[in-house]
Coordinates of C-alpha atoms in Angstrom, one line a residue:
Chain A
M1 CA 19.4 -34.0 22.4
Q2 CA 16.5 -33.9 25.2
A3 CA 15.5 -30.2 26.2
I4 CA 16.0 -29.9 29.7
F5 CA 14.7 -25.7 30.0
S6 CA 12.8 -23.8 27.7
R7 CA 10.5 -20.9 27.7
P8 CA 7.0 -22.0 29.1
K9 CA 4.4 -22.5 25.9
S10 CA 2.2 -19.9 28.0
M11 CA 4.7 -17.3 27.6
S12 CA 5.1 -14.9 24.4
T13 CA 8.7 -13.9 23.1
T14 CA 8.1 -10.3 23.8
I15 CA 10.9 -8.6 25.9
S16 CA 9.4 -6.9 29.1
H17 CA 9.4 -3.4 30.1
Y18 CA 9.8 -4.3 33.9
C19 CA 13.1 -2.5 35.5
P20 CA 16.3 -4.6 36.1
G21 CA 16.0 -6.4 39.6
C22 CA 12.3 -6.1 39.5
T23 CA 10.6 -9.7 40.2
H24 CA 7.6 -9.4 38.1
G25 CA 9.4 -11.5 35.4
I26 CA 10.1 -14.4 37.7
I27 CA 6.4 -14.1 38.8
H28 CA 5.2 -14.1 35.1
R29 CA 7.6 -17.4 34.5
L30 CA 6.5 -19.0 37.7
I31 CA 2.8 -18.7 36.4
G32 CA 3.7 -19.5 32.6
E33 CA 5.3 -22.5 34.2
V34 CA 2.1 -23.8 36.1
L35 CA 0.0 -23.1 33.6
D36 CA 1.9 -25.5 30.8
E37 CA 2.1 -27.8 33.8
Y38 CA -1.8 -28.2 34.2
N39 CA -2.2 -28.0 30.1
L40 CA -4.4 -25.0 30.8
K41 CA -2.8 -22.7 28.1
E42 CA -6.0 -23.2 25.5
K43 CA -8.6 -22.7 28.4
T44 CA -7.0 -19.6 30.3
V45 CA -8.1 -16.0 30.6
G46 CA -5.6 -13.8 32.5
V47 CA -7.0 -10.4 34.4
A48 CA -4.5 -7.8 34.2
P49 CA -4.5 -5.0 36.5
V50 CA -3.5 -1.1 36.2
G51 CA 0.2 -0.8 37.7
C52 CA 3.4 -2.1 36.3
A53 CA 1.7 -5.3 35.1
V54 CA -0.9 -3.7 32.9
L55 CA 1.2 -5.1 30.1
A56 CA 1.3 -8.7 31.7
Y57 CA -1.1 -9.8 28.7
N58 CA 2.2 -9.1 26.2
Y59 CA 4.1 -11.7 28.2
L60 CA 2.1 -14.0 29.1
D61 CA 0.7 -15.7 25.9
V62 CA -2.7 -16.9 26.9
D63 CA -6.1 -14.6 26.3
F64 CA -6.3 -11.9 28.5
I65 CA -8.8 -9.0 29.9
E66 CA -7.4 -5.7 31.0
A67 CA -9.1 -4.5 34.3
A68 CA -9.7 -0.9 35.4
H69 CA -7.6 -0.2 38.8
G70 CA -8.7 -2.8 41.3
R71 CA -11.4 -4.1 39.6
A72 CA -9.8 -7.1 38.6
P73 CA -11.5 -9.7 41.1
A74 CA -15.0 -8.2 39.7
V75 CA -13.9 -8.8 36.2
A76 CA -12.7 -12.3 36.8
T77 CA -16.0 -13.0 38.7
G78 CA -17.7 -12.2 35.6
A79 CA -15.7 -14.2 33.7
K80 CA -15.6 -17.0 35.6
R81 CA -19.5 -17.0 36.3
G82 CA -19.8 -16.8 32.6
R83 CA -17.4 -19.5 31.5
P84 CA -17.1 -21.9 34.3
D85 CA -15.1 -24.1 32.1
L86 CA -12.3 -21.7 31.7
F87 CA -9.3 -21.1 34.3
V88 CA -9.5 -17.5 35.3
F89 CA -6.6 -15.6 37.2
T90 CA -6.1 -12.1 38.2
Y91 CA -2.5 -10.7 38.6
Q92 CA -2.6 -7.3 40.7
G93 CA -0.2 -5.1 42.7
D94 CA -0.5 -3.9 46.1
G95 CA -1.9 -0.4 45.1
D96 CA -4.6 -2.4 42.9
L97 CA -5.4 -5.2 45.1
A98 CA -4.9 -3.5 48.4
S99 CA -5.6 -0.2 48.0
I100 CA -8.1 0.9 45.2
G101 CA -9.6 -2.4 44.7
M102 CA -9.9 -3.7 48.2
G103 CA -13.6 -4.0 48.1
E104 CA -13.6 -6.4 45.2
I105 CA -11.0 -8.7 46.5
V106 CA -12.6 -9.0 49.9
H107 CA -16.2 -10.0 48.2
A108 CA -14.9 -12.1 45.5
A109 CA -12.8 -14.2 48.0
N110 CA -16.1 -14.0 50.4
R111 CA -18.2 -15.2 47.7
G112 CA -15.6 -18.0 46.9
E113 CA -15.3 -17.0 43.5
K114 CA -13.3 -20.0 41.8
I115 CA -10.5 -17.8 41.0
S116 CA -6.8 -17.5 41.5
V117 CA -5.5 -14.4 42.3
V118 CA -1.4 -13.6 41.9
F119 CA -1.0 -10.8 44.4
V120 CA 2.5 -9.0 44.2
N121 CA 3.1 -6.8 47.0
N122 CA 6.3 -4.5 46.7
A123 CA 5.4 -2.2 49.1
I124 CA 5.2 0.9 46.9
Y125 CA 3.3 2.3 43.9
G126 CA 5.7 1.3 40.9
M127 CA 4.1 2.5 37.8
T128 CA 3.2 6.0 39.2
G129 CA 6.6 6.3 40.2
G130 CA 7.1 5.2 43.6
Q131 CA 4.4 6.4 46.3
M132 CA 3.0 5.3 49.4
A133 CA 1.3 2.0 49.1
P134 CA -1.2 0.4 51.8
T135 CA 1.4 -2.0 52.1
T136 CA 4.6 0.4 52.4
L137 CA 6.3 -0.2 55.7
P138 CA 6.4 2.0 58.8
M139 CA 9.0 4.8 58.1
Q140 CA 9.6 3.8 54.7
V141 CA 10.5 6.6 52.6
T142 CA 8.4 6.9 49.4
S143 CA 8.0 10.2 47.3
T144 CA 4.5 10.9 49.3
C145 CA 5.7 10.3 52.4
P146 CA 9.0 11.5 52.4
Q147 CA 9.6 11.8 55.9
G148 CA 8.7 7.9 56.0
R149 CA 5.3 6.3 56.4
D150 CA 3.7 8.1 59.9
V151 CA 1.4 5.3 61.3
Q152 CA -0.6 8.0 63.4
T153 CA -1.9 9.6 59.8
A154 CA -1.5 6.7 57.5
G155 CA -2.1 3.8 59.5
F156 CA -0.2 0.6 59.4
P157 CA 0.8 -1.5 56.3
I158 CA -2.1 -4.1 55.5
Q159 CA -1.7 -7.5 55.9
V160 CA -3.6 -8.7 53.0
A161 CA -3.1 -12.5 53.5
E162 CA -3.9 -12.5 57.0
M163 CA -7.0 -10.0 56.7
L164 CA -8.4 -12.3 54.0
S165 CA -7.8 -15.4 55.9
S166 CA -10.1 -14.3 58.7
L167 CA -13.1 -14.7 56.3
R168 CA -15.1 -17.6 56.8
T169 CA -15.6 -18.8 53.5
D170 CA -13.4 -21.8 52.0
A171 CA -9.8 -20.8 50.3
F172 CA -6.5 -21.3 49.8
I173 CA -4.4 -18.4 51.1
A174 CA -0.6 -18.1 51.2
R175 CA 2.3 -15.6 51.0
V176 CA 5.5 -16.5 49.5
S177 CA 8.9 -14.3 48.5
S178 CA 10.2 -13.8 45.0
H179 CA 13.7 -12.5 46.3
S180 CA 15.8 -15.6 46.6
P181 CA 16.2 -18.9 44.6
K182 CA 15.1 -20.9 47.3
N183 CA 12.3 -18.7 47.8
I184 CA 11.2 -18.8 44.5
I185 CA 11.1 -22.6 44.4
E186 CA 8.9 -22.6 46.9
A187 CA 6.8 -20.2 45.6
K188 CA 6.4 -22.2 42.6
K189 CA 5.2 -25.0 44.8
I190 CA 2.6 -23.0 46.4
L191 CA 1.2 -21.3 43.4
K192 CA 0.8 -24.7 41.9
R193 CA -1.1 -25.7 44.9
A194 CA -3.0 -22.6 44.4
F195 CA -3.9 -22.7 40.7
G196 CA -5.1 -26.5 41.9
Y197 CA -7.6 -25.6 43.5
Q198 CA -9.3 -24.0 40.9
V199 CA -8.5 -26.5 38.5
S200 CA -10.6 -28.9 41.0
G201 CA -13.1 -26.4 41.1
R202 CA -12.5 -26.3 44.9
C203 CA -12.1 -22.7 46.3
F204 CA -11.0 -19.4 45.8
S205 CA -6.9 -19.1 45.8
L206 CA -4.8 -16.2 46.5
V207 CA -0.8 -16.2 46.6
E208 CA 0.6 -12.9 48.0
F209 CA 4.3 -12.8 46.2
L210 CA 6.7 -10.5 48.1
S211 CA 8.5 -8.6 45.3
T212 CA 11.4 -5.9 45.1
C213 CA 11.1 -2.3 43.6
P214 CA 14.8 -1.4 42.8
T215 CA 13.9 1.6 40.9
N216 CA 11.5 3.1 43.3
W217 CA 13.2 2.2 46.4
G218 CA 16.1 3.7 45.6
L219 CA 18.3 0.6 45.6
P220 CA 20.6 -1.2 43.3
P221 CA 18.9 -5.0 42.7
K222 CA 20.9 -6.9 45.3
K223 CA 20.7 -4.3 47.9
A224 CA 16.8 -4.6 47.1
T225 CA 16.5 -8.4 47.7
E226 CA 18.5 -7.6 51.1
W227 CA 16.2 -5.3 52.1
L228 CA 13.0 -7.2 51.1
E229 CA 14.6 -9.9 53.5
Q230 CA 15.6 -7.6 56.4
N231 CA 12.5 -5.4 56.3
M232 CA 9.5 -7.2 54.6
I233 CA 9.7 -10.8 55.8
P234 CA 9.5 -9.5 59.2
Y235 CA 6.3 -7.9 58.9
Y236 CA 5.1 -10.0 56.3
P237 CA 5.6 -13.6 57.3
L238 CA 5.9 -16.3 54.8
R239 CA 3.2 -19.1 55.3
I240 CA 0.2 -20.6 54.1
F241 CA -2.5 -18.9 56.3
K242 CA -5.7 -20.8 55.2
T243 CA -6.6 -24.1 53.4
P244 CA -10.0 -25.7 52.3
E245 CA -9.3 -28.8 54.0
E246 CA -8.2 -27.5 57.4
G247 CA -10.6 -24.0 57.5
K248 CA -8.2 -21.4 58.9
I249 CA -4.9 -22.3 60.1
L250 CA -3.2 -18.9 61.0
Chain B
M1 CA -47.0 -15.8 24.0
A2 CA -49.9 -14.8 25.8
K3 CA -50.1 -11.4 27.2
K4 CA -48.7 -11.3 31.0
L5 CA -49.5 -8.5 33.3
M6 CA -46.4 -7.5 34.6
K7 CA -44.1 -4.5 36.4
G8 CA -41.9 -2.7 34.1
C9 CA -38.9 -3.9 35.9
E10 CA -40.0 -7.5 36.0
A11 CA -40.6 -7.4 32.3
L12 CA -37.4 -6.3 31.7
G13 CA -35.8 -9.2 33.2
E14 CA -38.2 -11.6 31.5
A15 CA -37.3 -9.9 28.3
A16 CA -33.6 -10.2 29.0
I17 CA -33.9 -14.2 29.1
Q18 CA -36.2 -14.3 26.0
A19 CA -33.1 -12.5 24.4
G20 CA -31.0 -15.4 25.3
C21 CA -29.2 -13.5 28.3
I22 CA -29.0 -15.6 31.2
H23 CA -26.3 -13.7 33.1
F24 CA -26.9 -11.0 35.3
F25 CA -25.1 -9.1 37.9
G26 CA -26.6 -6.3 40.0
Y27 CA -27.1 -4.4 43.3
P28 CA -30.2 -3.3 44.8
I29 CA -31.4 0.4 44.3
T30 CA -34.8 1.6 44.2
P31 CA -36.6 2.1 41.5
Q32 CA -35.0 -1.0 40.0
T33 CA -34.9 -3.5 42.8
E34 CA -37.7 -5.5 41.1
V35 CA -35.4 -6.4 38.3
P36 CA -32.4 -8.5 40.3
E37 CA -35.3 -9.7 42.7
Y38 CA -37.1 -11.2 39.7
L39 CA -34.1 -12.4 38.3
S40 CA -32.8 -14.0 41.3
R41 CA -35.6 -16.3 41.4
R42 CA -36.2 -16.8 37.7
L43 CA -32.6 -17.3 36.6
P44 CA -31.8 -20.5 38.4
E45 CA -34.8 -22.2 36.7
V46 CA -33.3 -21.4 33.2
G47 CA -30.0 -22.4 34.1
G48 CA -29.0 -18.8 34.4
V49 CA -26.3 -16.8 36.8
Y50 CA -27.6 -14.1 39.2
V51 CA -25.1 -12.6 41.3
Q52 CA -25.5 -9.8 43.7
A53 CA -22.3 -7.6 43.7
E54 CA -20.9 -5.7 46.4
S55 CA -21.7 -2.5 44.6
E56 CA -22.3 -1.0 41.4
V57 CA -18.6 -0.6 40.6
A58 CA -18.1 -4.4 41.0
A59 CA -21.5 -5.1 39.4
S60 CA -20.2 -3.1 36.1
N61 CA -17.1 -4.8 36.1
M62 CA -18.5 -8.2 36.3
I63 CA -20.5 -7.7 33.5
Y64 CA -17.4 -6.4 31.6
G65 CA -15.6 -9.5 32.7
C66 CA -18.5 -11.8 31.5
A67 CA -19.2 -9.8 27.9
A68 CA -15.6 -10.1 27.2
T69 CA -15.6 -14.0 27.3
G70 CA -18.3 -13.6 24.6
V71 CA -21.3 -14.3 27.0
R72 CA -24.7 -12.2 26.8
V73 CA -24.8 -10.4 29.9
F74 CA -26.6 -7.5 31.5
T75 CA -27.1 -5.1 34.5
S76 CA -29.6 -3.0 36.1
S77 CA -29.6 0.1 38.2
S78 CA -30.7 3.8 39.1
S79 CA -29.5 7.4 38.7
P80 CA -26.5 7.3 41.5
G81 CA -25.6 3.6 40.9
I82 CA -25.2 4.4 37.0
S83 CA -22.8 7.5 38.2
L84 CA -20.8 4.5 39.9
M85 CA -20.9 2.2 36.7
A86 CA -19.5 5.2 34.8
E87 CA -16.0 3.6 35.0
A88 CA -16.7 0.4 33.4
V89 CA -18.9 1.6 31.1
S90 CA -16.0 3.8 29.5
Y91 CA -13.9 0.6 29.6
M92 CA -16.4 -1.4 27.9
A93 CA -17.0 1.3 25.1
G94 CA -13.3 1.7 24.9
S95 CA -12.9 -2.5 24.7
Q96 CA -16.2 -2.6 22.5
L97 CA -17.8 -4.9 24.5
P98 CA -21.5 -5.7 23.8
V99 CA -23.7 -5.5 26.9
V100 CA -27.1 -4.1 28.0
I101 CA -27.7 -1.7 30.9
V102 CA -31.2 -1.3 32.4
N103 CA -31.4 2.7 33.9
I104 CA -34.5 3.4 35.8
V105 CA -33.8 7.0 36.3
R106 CA -34.9 8.7 39.7
G107 CA -34.6 12.4 40.6
G108 CA -31.3 13.9 41.7
P109 CA -28.5 15.5 42.0
G110 CA -27.0 13.4 44.8
L111 CA -29.0 11.2 46.6
G112 CA -31.9 12.7 45.1
G113 CA -35.1 10.9 45.5
I114 CA -36.8 7.7 44.4
L115 CA -39.5 9.0 42.4
P116 CA -39.8 9.4 38.4
A117 CA -37.6 11.9 36.7
Q118 CA -35.8 12.1 33.2
S119 CA -32.8 14.0 35.0
D120 CA -30.1 11.6 33.6
Y121 CA -30.5 12.5 30.0
W122 CA -27.1 14.4 29.6
Q123 CA -25.3 11.4 31.6
A124 CA -26.6 9.0 29.3
T125 CA -26.7 10.9 25.8
R126 CA -23.4 12.2 26.6
G127 CA -21.3 9.4 26.8
I128 CA -21.9 8.4 31.2
G129 CA -18.0 8.2 31.7
H130 CA -14.4 9.6 30.6
G131 CA -13.2 9.7 27.1
D132 CA -14.7 9.9 23.4
F133 CA -17.4 7.7 23.2
R134 CA -21.1 6.9 22.9
V135 CA -23.5 4.4 24.3
I136 CA -26.7 3.7 22.3
V137 CA -29.6 4.7 24.2
L138 CA -33.1 3.4 23.8
A139 CA -36.4 5.3 25.7
P140 CA -39.4 3.0 26.1
S141 CA -42.9 4.9 27.0
T142 CA -44.7 1.6 28.1
V143 CA -43.6 -1.8 29.4
Q144 CA -44.5 -3.3 26.1
E145 CA -42.1 -0.9 24.7
A146 CA -39.7 -1.6 27.5
A147 CA -39.6 -5.7 26.7
D148 CA -39.5 -5.2 22.7
L149 CA -36.5 -2.5 22.8
M150 CA -34.8 -4.9 25.6
I151 CA -35.1 -8.3 23.4
E152 CA -33.8 -5.9 20.5
A153 CA -31.1 -4.6 22.7
F154 CA -29.0 -7.6 23.0
D155 CA -28.6 -7.8 19.2
I156 CA -28.0 -4.3 18.5
A157 CA -25.0 -4.4 21.4
D158 CA -23.6 -7.7 19.1
Q159 CA -23.8 -6.0 16.0
Y160 CA -21.9 -3.2 17.3
R161 CA -20.0 -4.3 20.1
N162 CA -21.2 -1.5 22.0
P163 CA -22.9 -0.8 25.3
V164 CA -26.6 -0.4 24.9
M165 CA -28.5 1.4 27.5
I166 CA -32.6 1.1 28.1
I167 CA -33.5 3.9 30.1
G168 CA -37.0 4.4 31.5
D169 CA -38.1 6.6 34.5
G170 CA -39.5 5.2 37.8
I171 CA -42.9 4.9 35.9
I172 CA -41.8 2.6 33.5
G173 CA -40.0 0.4 36.2
Q174 CA -42.7 0.3 38.4
M175 CA -46.1 0.4 36.6
M176 CA -48.1 -2.7 35.7
E177 CA -49.2 -3.3 32.1
P178 CA -50.1 -6.3 29.8
V179 CA -47.1 -7.4 28.3
E180 CA -46.5 -9.8 25.6
F181 CA -42.7 -11.6 24.6
K182 CA -42.9 -11.4 20.9
K183 CA -40.9 -13.7 18.9
R184 CA -38.9 -11.5 16.5
E185 CA -36.3 -12.2 13.6
P186 CA -32.9 -12.0 15.2
R187 CA -30.3 -9.9 13.6
K188 CA -27.6 -11.5 11.2
L189 CA -24.8 -11.2 13.8
A190 CA -21.0 -12.2 13.3
E191 CA -19.2 -14.6 15.5
K192 CA -17.4 -13.4 18.7
N193 CA -14.2 -14.3 17.9
W194 CA -12.8 -11.4 19.6
A195 CA -13.5 -13.0 22.8
A196 CA -11.4 -14.1 25.7
S197 CA -12.5 -17.7 25.8
G198 CA -9.7 -19.4 25.8
A199 CA -7.4 -19.5 23.2
K200 CA -7.8 -22.8 21.4
G201 CA -6.4 -23.2 18.2
R202 CA -5.9 -19.3 17.6
A203 CA -3.6 -16.3 18.8
A204 CA -4.8 -15.1 22.5
N205 CA -7.3 -12.4 22.8
K206 CA -6.8 -9.2 24.3
I207 CA -9.7 -7.5 25.6
H208 CA -8.0 -4.0 26.3
S209 CA -8.6 -0.5 26.1
L210 CA -4.6 0.7 26.9
F211 CA -3.2 2.3 23.9
L212 CA 0.0 4.1 25.2
D213 CA 1.4 5.0 21.5
P214 CA -0.8 8.2 20.5
V215 CA -1.3 7.1 17.0
K216 CA -2.8 4.0 18.1
L217 CA -5.2 5.3 20.2
E218 CA -6.0 8.0 17.5
N219 CA -7.0 5.3 15.1
H220 CA -8.8 3.5 17.7
N221 CA -10.8 6.7 18.4
I222 CA -11.2 6.9 14.5
L223 CA -12.7 3.4 14.4
L224 CA -14.9 3.9 17.4
K225 CA -16.4 7.2 15.6
K226 CA -16.8 5.3 12.0
K227 CA -18.8 3.0 14.2
Y228 CA -20.8 5.6 15.8
D229 CA -21.3 7.1 12.4
E230 CA -22.8 3.7 11.3
V231 CA -25.2 3.7 14.4
E232 CA -26.3 7.1 13.6
K233 CA -27.4 5.8 10.0
N234 CA -29.1 2.7 11.2
E235 CA -30.5 3.0 14.4
Q236 CA -32.4 6.3 14.9
R237 CA -35.9 5.5 16.1
F238 CA -38.8 8.2 16.6
E239 CA -42.3 8.1 16.8
L240 CA -44.3 10.7 15.1
Y241 CA -47.7 11.6 16.8
N242 CA -50.8 13.2 15.2
T243 CA -48.7 15.0 12.5
Q244 CA -51.0 13.9 9.6
K245 CA -53.0 16.8 9.4
P246 CA -51.7 20.7 10.2
Y247 CA -50.7 21.6 13.5
E248 CA -49.8 24.6 15.2
L249 CA -47.0 23.2 17.8
L250 CA -44.9 20.4 18.0
I251 CA -44.4 19.0 21.4
V252 CA -41.0 16.9 21.7
A253 CA -40.9 14.7 24.7
Y254 CA -39.9 10.8 25.5
G255 CA -40.5 8.2 27.9
T256 CA -43.6 8.4 30.2
M257 CA -43.7 12.3 29.6
A258 CA -44.5 11.4 25.8
R259 CA -47.2 9.3 27.1
I260 CA -48.9 11.9 29.1
C261 CA -48.3 14.6 26.3
K262 CA -50.4 12.4 24.4
T263 CA -53.4 12.8 26.6
S264 CA -52.9 16.3 26.5
I265 CA -53.1 16.4 22.9
A266 CA -56.3 14.3 23.2
L267 CA -57.9 16.9 25.5
L268 CA -57.0 20.0 23.5
E269 CA -58.2 18.2 20.4
E270 CA -61.6 18.3 21.8
E271 CA -61.1 22.1 21.7
N272 CA -60.2 22.0 18.0
I273 CA -56.4 22.7 19.0
S274 CA -53.9 20.9 17.0
I275 CA -51.0 19.6 18.6
A276 CA -48.7 16.9 17.4
L277 CA -46.0 14.8 19.1
A278 CA -42.3 13.7 18.0
R279 CA -40.8 11.0 20.5
P280 CA -37.3 10.2 20.2
I281 CA -37.2 6.7 21.1
S282 CA -33.5 6.2 20.6
L283 CA -31.9 9.1 22.6
Y284 CA -28.4 8.4 20.8
P285 CA -28.3 8.3 18.1
Y286 CA -30.9 11.2 18.5
P287 CA -33.6 11.7 15.4
Y288 CA -32.4 15.2 14.5
Q289 CA -33.7 15.3 10.9
A290 CA -36.8 13.8 11.9
I291 CA -37.6 16.2 14.6
K292 CA -36.3 19.4 12.3
E293 CA -38.9 18.3 9.6
A294 CA -41.8 17.9 12.4
A295 CA -40.9 21.2 13.6
R296 CA -40.9 22.9 10.3
K297 CA -44.6 22.3 10.0
A298 CA -45.2 23.7 13.2
K299 CA -44.9 27.5 14.4
Q300 CA -43.4 26.7 17.6
V301 CA -41.8 23.7 19.7
L302 CA -42.6 22.8 23.0
V303 CA -39.9 20.6 24.7
V304 CA -41.5 18.8 27.8
E305 CA -39.1 16.4 30.5
L306 CA -39.1 15.2 33.9
S307 CA -35.9 17.7 34.6
M308 CA -34.9 21.4 34.3
G309 CA -34.4 21.2 30.5
Q310 CA -31.7 18.6 29.4
M311 CA -33.2 17.2 25.8
I312 CA -34.1 20.7 24.9
E313 CA -30.3 21.0 24.1
D314 CA -30.8 18.1 21.2
V315 CA -33.9 19.6 19.8
R316 CA -32.2 23.2 19.5
L317 CA -29.2 21.2 17.8
A318 CA -32.3 19.4 15.4
V319 CA -34.2 22.7 14.7
E320 CA -31.1 25.1 14.4
G321 CA -33.0 28.2 15.2
E322 CA -35.5 27.6 12.5
R323 CA -38.6 27.8 15.3
P324 CA -38.9 29.4 18.5
I325 CA -38.5 26.7 21.1
H326 CA -40.4 26.7 24.9
F327 CA -39.6 24.5 27.8
Y328 CA -41.8 22.8 30.1
G329 CA -40.4 20.9 33.1
R330 CA -41.0 19.4 36.5
S331 CA -38.3 17.9 38.3
G332 CA -37.3 16.0 41.4
G333 CA -40.3 13.3 41.0
M334 CA -42.8 15.6 40.3
V335 CA -45.0 14.1 37.3
P336 CA -47.0 16.7 35.6
S337 CA -50.7 16.1 34.8
P338 CA -52.2 16.1 31.0
E339 CA -54.2 19.0 32.1
E340 CA -50.7 21.0 33.6
V341 CA -49.4 20.3 29.9
C342 CA -52.6 21.7 28.3
R343 CA -52.4 24.7 30.8
E344 CA -48.8 25.4 29.4
L345 CA -49.7 24.5 25.8
K346 CA -52.4 27.3 25.9
R347 CA -50.3 29.8 27.4
I348 CA -47.9 29.4 24.6
L349 CA -50.7 29.5 22.1
A350 CA -51.9 32.7 23.5
K351 CA -48.9 34.6 22.8
K352 CA -47.9 35.4 19.7
P353 CA -44.8 33.4 18.4

């Protein structure tokens, strides 16, 4: 009998701690599939963030380094420069990458580190229980902006893919979503292309995944999916922002 | 290898290369900028990697990532930069990663100044960052000793899987002295089978310091404590100077300050005043027993530091109240002359202990 569907070899059998309806699990699986397809399991080092995905190393069965909050791109820089033969990726949330780790991601991208970044944007802090993130939408209610995000005092949500695309250094930068089967299939293609740029030693790559957080958004999973589609995608358009072949295509 | 005239900072950089470390991540800050400058031209010659980080926060996290893959790596900074590195140092201690950190101390607090100081003794010896951990701290008093300690520091870091700091004041970093890079017998070191270097033919390795289960975290801390006990047993270093004959007073000083005190001792020798010196080389592990025994042979003790009094706390812990302990310190980048130390010594000796 031919197996047509199985667990990626790059994933462990550990049951995840993610909430029902959260898309971290889907994104993990896409990473596992792409690592398998490039046959990278034995030469990969993942860098885990601080946030809900801090325990990503329990679910992806590859060598891992746990970084301090926001520092994953610096940690990955050290790993990749030390061992350029390894495949090094970071997995970071929006609080980790777009707030406390903004300096590290900008400079890793600007140096053109040959690393890959999986950036999960769910517009809220998940692990600490639903506080305002740099990506929280205008008027979105969180536990630290109970009246909704006031752009007069908190500014507008940071569009990370667009911002990093403004750098002159070659890179592959795209935004995808994980909220529907159609988007997930598209997301995998783009993730595979992003990882490919590191496999060929070409350039830095970053894929921003729009993701749901039903628990902290206070919505059932199905409603959360709809909320992402109706509120996040208009502000965070899904597209390829930059490729090394064409430079900046924003 | 023949002797070369080198600045302390450059000698530290070259010593790292001689120790087989060809990966450096750093950030410019006075008075240690000659370390990254030297390495930015020297490392490419030996096939190494030099990265100028965007901050000390990033530099220290880069050495964390590099060490995690099992590669020898170091960074260098000065006081305000070391404060920024404290975050990653805690993670590296928690994840048991071997790294070497050079700290060419300048006056503080805050932005302070750029001249020599020893005002970061507490920071260095009390763990630097958050959590229950220790950093092995070695304090050279000459450029030659800085090179020797630097070469050995990588072996020490690997043996104990722990950060090692070479701490000098601005004089050690900036002064030019003849230096020889001596070949030394490397320590017997275990393979780095813990490294995150690609899980080929083995289970995946996870470099982490997160233990959500308090039982596991306590066990982890017990394990670290056992390691520090080994460090305290094996790695104490100190120099006793002028202790062969009877002496009236024992000076305790380290680094450049100890060197100045040696001149003061020679000056007083001409007046038939006999003073001895105990110079801790390892600030952690601190040579408590050696200082206790040396202090017992004196009537009183003088601690001399380029600070308002930090190491004096360890001297008190060593002497345990058995002898009166005096303090003489200058700070902010002011360095006392041997004559000034002599004056202080005579003032103390003139009073009955």
